[in-house]
Short mmCIF file of C-alpha atoms and ligand atoms in Angstrom, two decimals:
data_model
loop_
_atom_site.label_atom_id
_atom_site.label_comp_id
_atom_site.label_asym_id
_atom_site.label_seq_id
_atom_site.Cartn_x
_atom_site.Cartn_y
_atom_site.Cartn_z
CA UNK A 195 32.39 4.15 24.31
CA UNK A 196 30.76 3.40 20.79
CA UNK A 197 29.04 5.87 18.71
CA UNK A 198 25.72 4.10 19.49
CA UNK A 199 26.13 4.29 23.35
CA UNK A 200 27.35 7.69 22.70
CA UNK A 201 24.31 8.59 21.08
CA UNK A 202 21.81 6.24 23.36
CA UNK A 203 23.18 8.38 26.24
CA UNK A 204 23.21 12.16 24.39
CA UNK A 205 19.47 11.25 23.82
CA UNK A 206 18.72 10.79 27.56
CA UNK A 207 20.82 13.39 28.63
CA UNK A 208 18.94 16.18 26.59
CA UNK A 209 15.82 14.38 27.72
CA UNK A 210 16.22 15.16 31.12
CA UNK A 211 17.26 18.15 30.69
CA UNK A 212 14.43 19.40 28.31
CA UNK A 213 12.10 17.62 31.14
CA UNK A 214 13.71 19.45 34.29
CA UNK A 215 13.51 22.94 33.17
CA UNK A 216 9.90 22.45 31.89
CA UNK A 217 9.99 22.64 28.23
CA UNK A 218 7.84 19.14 28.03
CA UNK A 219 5.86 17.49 31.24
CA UNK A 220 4.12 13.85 31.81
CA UNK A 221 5.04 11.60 29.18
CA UNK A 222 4.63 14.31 25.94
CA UNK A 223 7.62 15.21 23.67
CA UNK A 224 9.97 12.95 21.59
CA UNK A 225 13.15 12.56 20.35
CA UNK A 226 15.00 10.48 17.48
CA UNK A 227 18.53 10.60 16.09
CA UNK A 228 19.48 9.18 13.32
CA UNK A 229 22.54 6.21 13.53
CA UNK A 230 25.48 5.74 10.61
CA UNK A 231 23.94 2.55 9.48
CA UNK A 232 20.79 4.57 8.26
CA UNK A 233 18.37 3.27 11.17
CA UNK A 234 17.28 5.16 14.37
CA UNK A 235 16.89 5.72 17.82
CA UNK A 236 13.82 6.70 19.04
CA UNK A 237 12.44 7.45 22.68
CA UNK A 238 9.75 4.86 23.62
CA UNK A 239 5.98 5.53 23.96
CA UNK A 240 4.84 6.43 26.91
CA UNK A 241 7.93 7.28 28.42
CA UNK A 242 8.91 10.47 30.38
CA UNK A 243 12.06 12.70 28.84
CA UNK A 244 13.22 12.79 32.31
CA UNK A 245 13.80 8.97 33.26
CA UNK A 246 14.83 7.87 30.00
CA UNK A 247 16.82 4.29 29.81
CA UNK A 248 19.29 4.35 27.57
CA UNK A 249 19.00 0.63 27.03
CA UNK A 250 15.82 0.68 26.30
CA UNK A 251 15.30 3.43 23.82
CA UNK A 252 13.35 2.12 20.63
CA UNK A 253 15.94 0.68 18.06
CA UNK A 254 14.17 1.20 14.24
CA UNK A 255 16.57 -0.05 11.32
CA UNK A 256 16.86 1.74 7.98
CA UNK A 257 13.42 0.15 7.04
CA UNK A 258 12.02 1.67 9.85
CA UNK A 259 11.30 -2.00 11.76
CA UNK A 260 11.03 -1.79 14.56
CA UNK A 261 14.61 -3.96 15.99
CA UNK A 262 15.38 -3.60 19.53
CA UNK A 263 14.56 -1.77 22.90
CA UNK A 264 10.37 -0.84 23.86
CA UNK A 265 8.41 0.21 21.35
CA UNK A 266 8.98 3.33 19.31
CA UNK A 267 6.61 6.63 20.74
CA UNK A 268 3.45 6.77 18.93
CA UNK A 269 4.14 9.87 17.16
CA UNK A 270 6.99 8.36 15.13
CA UNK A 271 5.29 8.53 12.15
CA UNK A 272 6.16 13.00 12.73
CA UNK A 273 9.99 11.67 13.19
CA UNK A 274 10.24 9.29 9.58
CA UNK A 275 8.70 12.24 7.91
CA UNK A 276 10.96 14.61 8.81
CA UNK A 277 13.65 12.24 7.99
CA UNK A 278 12.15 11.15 4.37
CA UNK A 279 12.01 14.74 3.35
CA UNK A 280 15.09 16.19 4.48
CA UNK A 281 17.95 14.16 3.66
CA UNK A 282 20.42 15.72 5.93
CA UNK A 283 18.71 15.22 8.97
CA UNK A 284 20.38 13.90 12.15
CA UNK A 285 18.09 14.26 14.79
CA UNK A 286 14.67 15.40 15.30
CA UNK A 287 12.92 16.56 18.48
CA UNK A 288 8.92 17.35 18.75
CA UNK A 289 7.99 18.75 22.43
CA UNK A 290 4.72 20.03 23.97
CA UNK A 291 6.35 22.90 25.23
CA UNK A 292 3.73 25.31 26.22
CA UNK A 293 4.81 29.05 24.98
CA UNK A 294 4.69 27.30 21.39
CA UNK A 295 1.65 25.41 22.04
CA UNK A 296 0.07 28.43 23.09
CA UNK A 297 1.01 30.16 19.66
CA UNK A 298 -0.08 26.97 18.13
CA UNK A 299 -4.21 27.80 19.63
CA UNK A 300 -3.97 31.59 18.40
CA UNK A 301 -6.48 32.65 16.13
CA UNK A 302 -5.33 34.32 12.95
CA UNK A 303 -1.78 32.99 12.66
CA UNK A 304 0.43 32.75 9.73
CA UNK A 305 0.46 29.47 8.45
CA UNK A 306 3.06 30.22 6.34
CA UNK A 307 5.45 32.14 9.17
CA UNK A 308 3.62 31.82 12.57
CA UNK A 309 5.49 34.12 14.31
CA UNK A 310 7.14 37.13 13.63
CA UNK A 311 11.66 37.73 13.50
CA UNK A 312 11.42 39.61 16.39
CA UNK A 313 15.25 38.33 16.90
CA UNK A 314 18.30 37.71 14.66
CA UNK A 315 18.68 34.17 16.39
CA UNK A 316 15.41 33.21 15.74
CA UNK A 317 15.89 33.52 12.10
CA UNK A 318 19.18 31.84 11.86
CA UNK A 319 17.42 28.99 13.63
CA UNK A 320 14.15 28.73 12.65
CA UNK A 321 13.81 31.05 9.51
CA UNK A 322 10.25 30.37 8.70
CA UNK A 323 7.90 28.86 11.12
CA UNK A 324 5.07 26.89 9.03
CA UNK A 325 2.06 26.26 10.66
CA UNK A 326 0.52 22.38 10.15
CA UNK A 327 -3.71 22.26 10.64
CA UNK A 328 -4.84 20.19 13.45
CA UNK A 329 -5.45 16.84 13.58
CA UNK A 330 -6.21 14.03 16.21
CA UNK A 331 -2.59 12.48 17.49
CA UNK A 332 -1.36 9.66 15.57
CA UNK A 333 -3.89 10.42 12.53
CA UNK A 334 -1.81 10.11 9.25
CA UNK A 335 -3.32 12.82 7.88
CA UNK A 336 -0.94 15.10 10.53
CA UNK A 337 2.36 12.94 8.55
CA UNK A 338 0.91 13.91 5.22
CA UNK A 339 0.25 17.51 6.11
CA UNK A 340 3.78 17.74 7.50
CA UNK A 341 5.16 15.59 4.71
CA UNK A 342 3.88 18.63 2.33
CA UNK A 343 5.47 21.04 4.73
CA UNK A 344 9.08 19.44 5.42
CA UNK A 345 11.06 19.88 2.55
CA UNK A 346 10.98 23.28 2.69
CA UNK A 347 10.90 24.14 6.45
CA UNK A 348 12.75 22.29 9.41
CA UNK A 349 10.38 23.57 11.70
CA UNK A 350 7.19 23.40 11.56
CA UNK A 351 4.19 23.71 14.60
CA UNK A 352 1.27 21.63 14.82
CA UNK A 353 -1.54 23.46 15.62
CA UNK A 354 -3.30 23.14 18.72
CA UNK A 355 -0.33 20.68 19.45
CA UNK A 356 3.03 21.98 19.21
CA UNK A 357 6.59 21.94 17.73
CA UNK A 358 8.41 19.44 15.85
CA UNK A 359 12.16 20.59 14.42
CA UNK A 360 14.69 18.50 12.53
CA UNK A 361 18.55 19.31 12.63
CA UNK A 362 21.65 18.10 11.47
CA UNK A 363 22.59 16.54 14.79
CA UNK A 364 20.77 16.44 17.93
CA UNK A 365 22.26 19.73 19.23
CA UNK A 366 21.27 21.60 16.85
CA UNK A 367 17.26 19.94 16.54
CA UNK A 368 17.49 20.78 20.58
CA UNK A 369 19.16 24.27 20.49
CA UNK A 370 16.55 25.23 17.88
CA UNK A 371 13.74 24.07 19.53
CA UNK A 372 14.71 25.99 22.40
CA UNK A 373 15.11 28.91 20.31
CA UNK A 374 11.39 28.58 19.02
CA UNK A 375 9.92 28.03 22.63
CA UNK A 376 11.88 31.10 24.01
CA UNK A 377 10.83 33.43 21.15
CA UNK A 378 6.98 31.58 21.55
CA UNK A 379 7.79 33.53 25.31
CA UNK A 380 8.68 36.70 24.07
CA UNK A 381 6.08 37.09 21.51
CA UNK A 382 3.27 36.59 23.63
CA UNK A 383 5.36 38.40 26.37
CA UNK A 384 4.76 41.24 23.65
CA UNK A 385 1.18 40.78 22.51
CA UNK A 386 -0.50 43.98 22.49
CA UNK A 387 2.60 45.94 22.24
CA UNK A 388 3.94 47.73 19.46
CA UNK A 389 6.44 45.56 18.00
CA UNK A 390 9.42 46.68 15.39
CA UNK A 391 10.34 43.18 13.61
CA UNK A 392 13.62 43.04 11.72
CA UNK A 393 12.88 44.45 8.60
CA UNK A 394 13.35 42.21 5.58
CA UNK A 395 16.63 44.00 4.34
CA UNK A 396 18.02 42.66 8.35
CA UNK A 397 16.61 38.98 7.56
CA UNK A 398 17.77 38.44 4.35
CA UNK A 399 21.07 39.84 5.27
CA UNK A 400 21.20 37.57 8.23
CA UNK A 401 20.72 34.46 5.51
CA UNK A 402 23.10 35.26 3.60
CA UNK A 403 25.83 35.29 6.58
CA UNK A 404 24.39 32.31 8.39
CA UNK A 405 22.92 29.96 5.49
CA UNK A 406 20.75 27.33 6.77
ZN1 ZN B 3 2.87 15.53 20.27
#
């Protein structure tokens, strides 16, 4: 099997399993990897994570034309972004998963860390959550405001939207996401409690043992 089937298959294979344990529903959420030649693979608009085709996943070449397979999801433009900023980027994944959506609506969040390190592997995945205003889908003004937020953070949520994370490789974009959505859960899990937060002696130690 080549790399590119390799890939073409690892994409579906995460989509359906993001899809069947409910971290995206209908035909929100998208994912792009990035291939050796310098061009992409991106899931098609409109489609579902859970019945993705590997054949016909969206084929963009290191101009970002678009080449082969349906037409690339309409939110690419949050994908190329993430890609132009951070050079090292292998694979990015955006979902509409709903414990970080629901962070994403709260009132009087931290646009510069929207939630809190209420866990050590939240910080060695995410670090600093930025917070990107609202905009309509698809309005450029959402790829500028992320554009101005992506070279220094790898995960950033859209607000009244949701998340969109860049990694290395697609396992990491995916286990990182997760790790957002699942500490989305606890923190609102924990709203109105007393919370004690790593201090930020704990976080900074925990950079400097697992650098980003
Ligand atoms: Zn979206």
């Amino acid at each position: 099997m080549s790399a590119v089937t390799r890939l073409r298959e690892q994409i579906c294979a995460t989509g359906a399993s993001l899809f069947d344990r409910g971290l995206t529903h209908g035909s929100t959420g998208n994912i792009s990897a990035r291939l050796d030649d310098g061009g992409w693979l991106m899931t098609p608009t409109g489609s579902s994570l859970g019945t993705l085709d590997p054949a016909r996943l969206a084929h963009l070449d290191a101009g970002g034309r678009h080449v082969g397979g349906d037409a690339p999801t309409k939110e690419a433009f949050l994908h190329t972004t993430m890609y132009a900023k951070r050079q090292k980027t292998g694979a990015v994944v955006h979902l509409h998963s709903t414990h970080s959506v629901a962070v994403s609506c709260l009132e009087g969040i931290d646009p510069a860390n929207a939630l809190p390190p209420i866990t050590a592997y939240y910080v060695m995945r995410i670090g600093a959550l930025a917070l990107a205003p609202y905009f309509p889908p698809g309005d450029m003004a959402l790829a500028d405001a992320v554009g101005r937020l992506a070279d220094r953070h790898h995960a950033i949520l859209l607000a009244n939207h949701g998340p969109v994370v860049a990694g290395t490789s697609l396992a990491s974009a995916t286990d990182a996401i997760e790790e957002l959505e699942e500490t989305a859960r606890l923190f609102l899990m924990l709203r109105g409690e007393r919370i004690r937060t790593l201090s930020p002696e704990q976080v900074a130690e925990l950079r400097k043992r697992f650098p980003a």
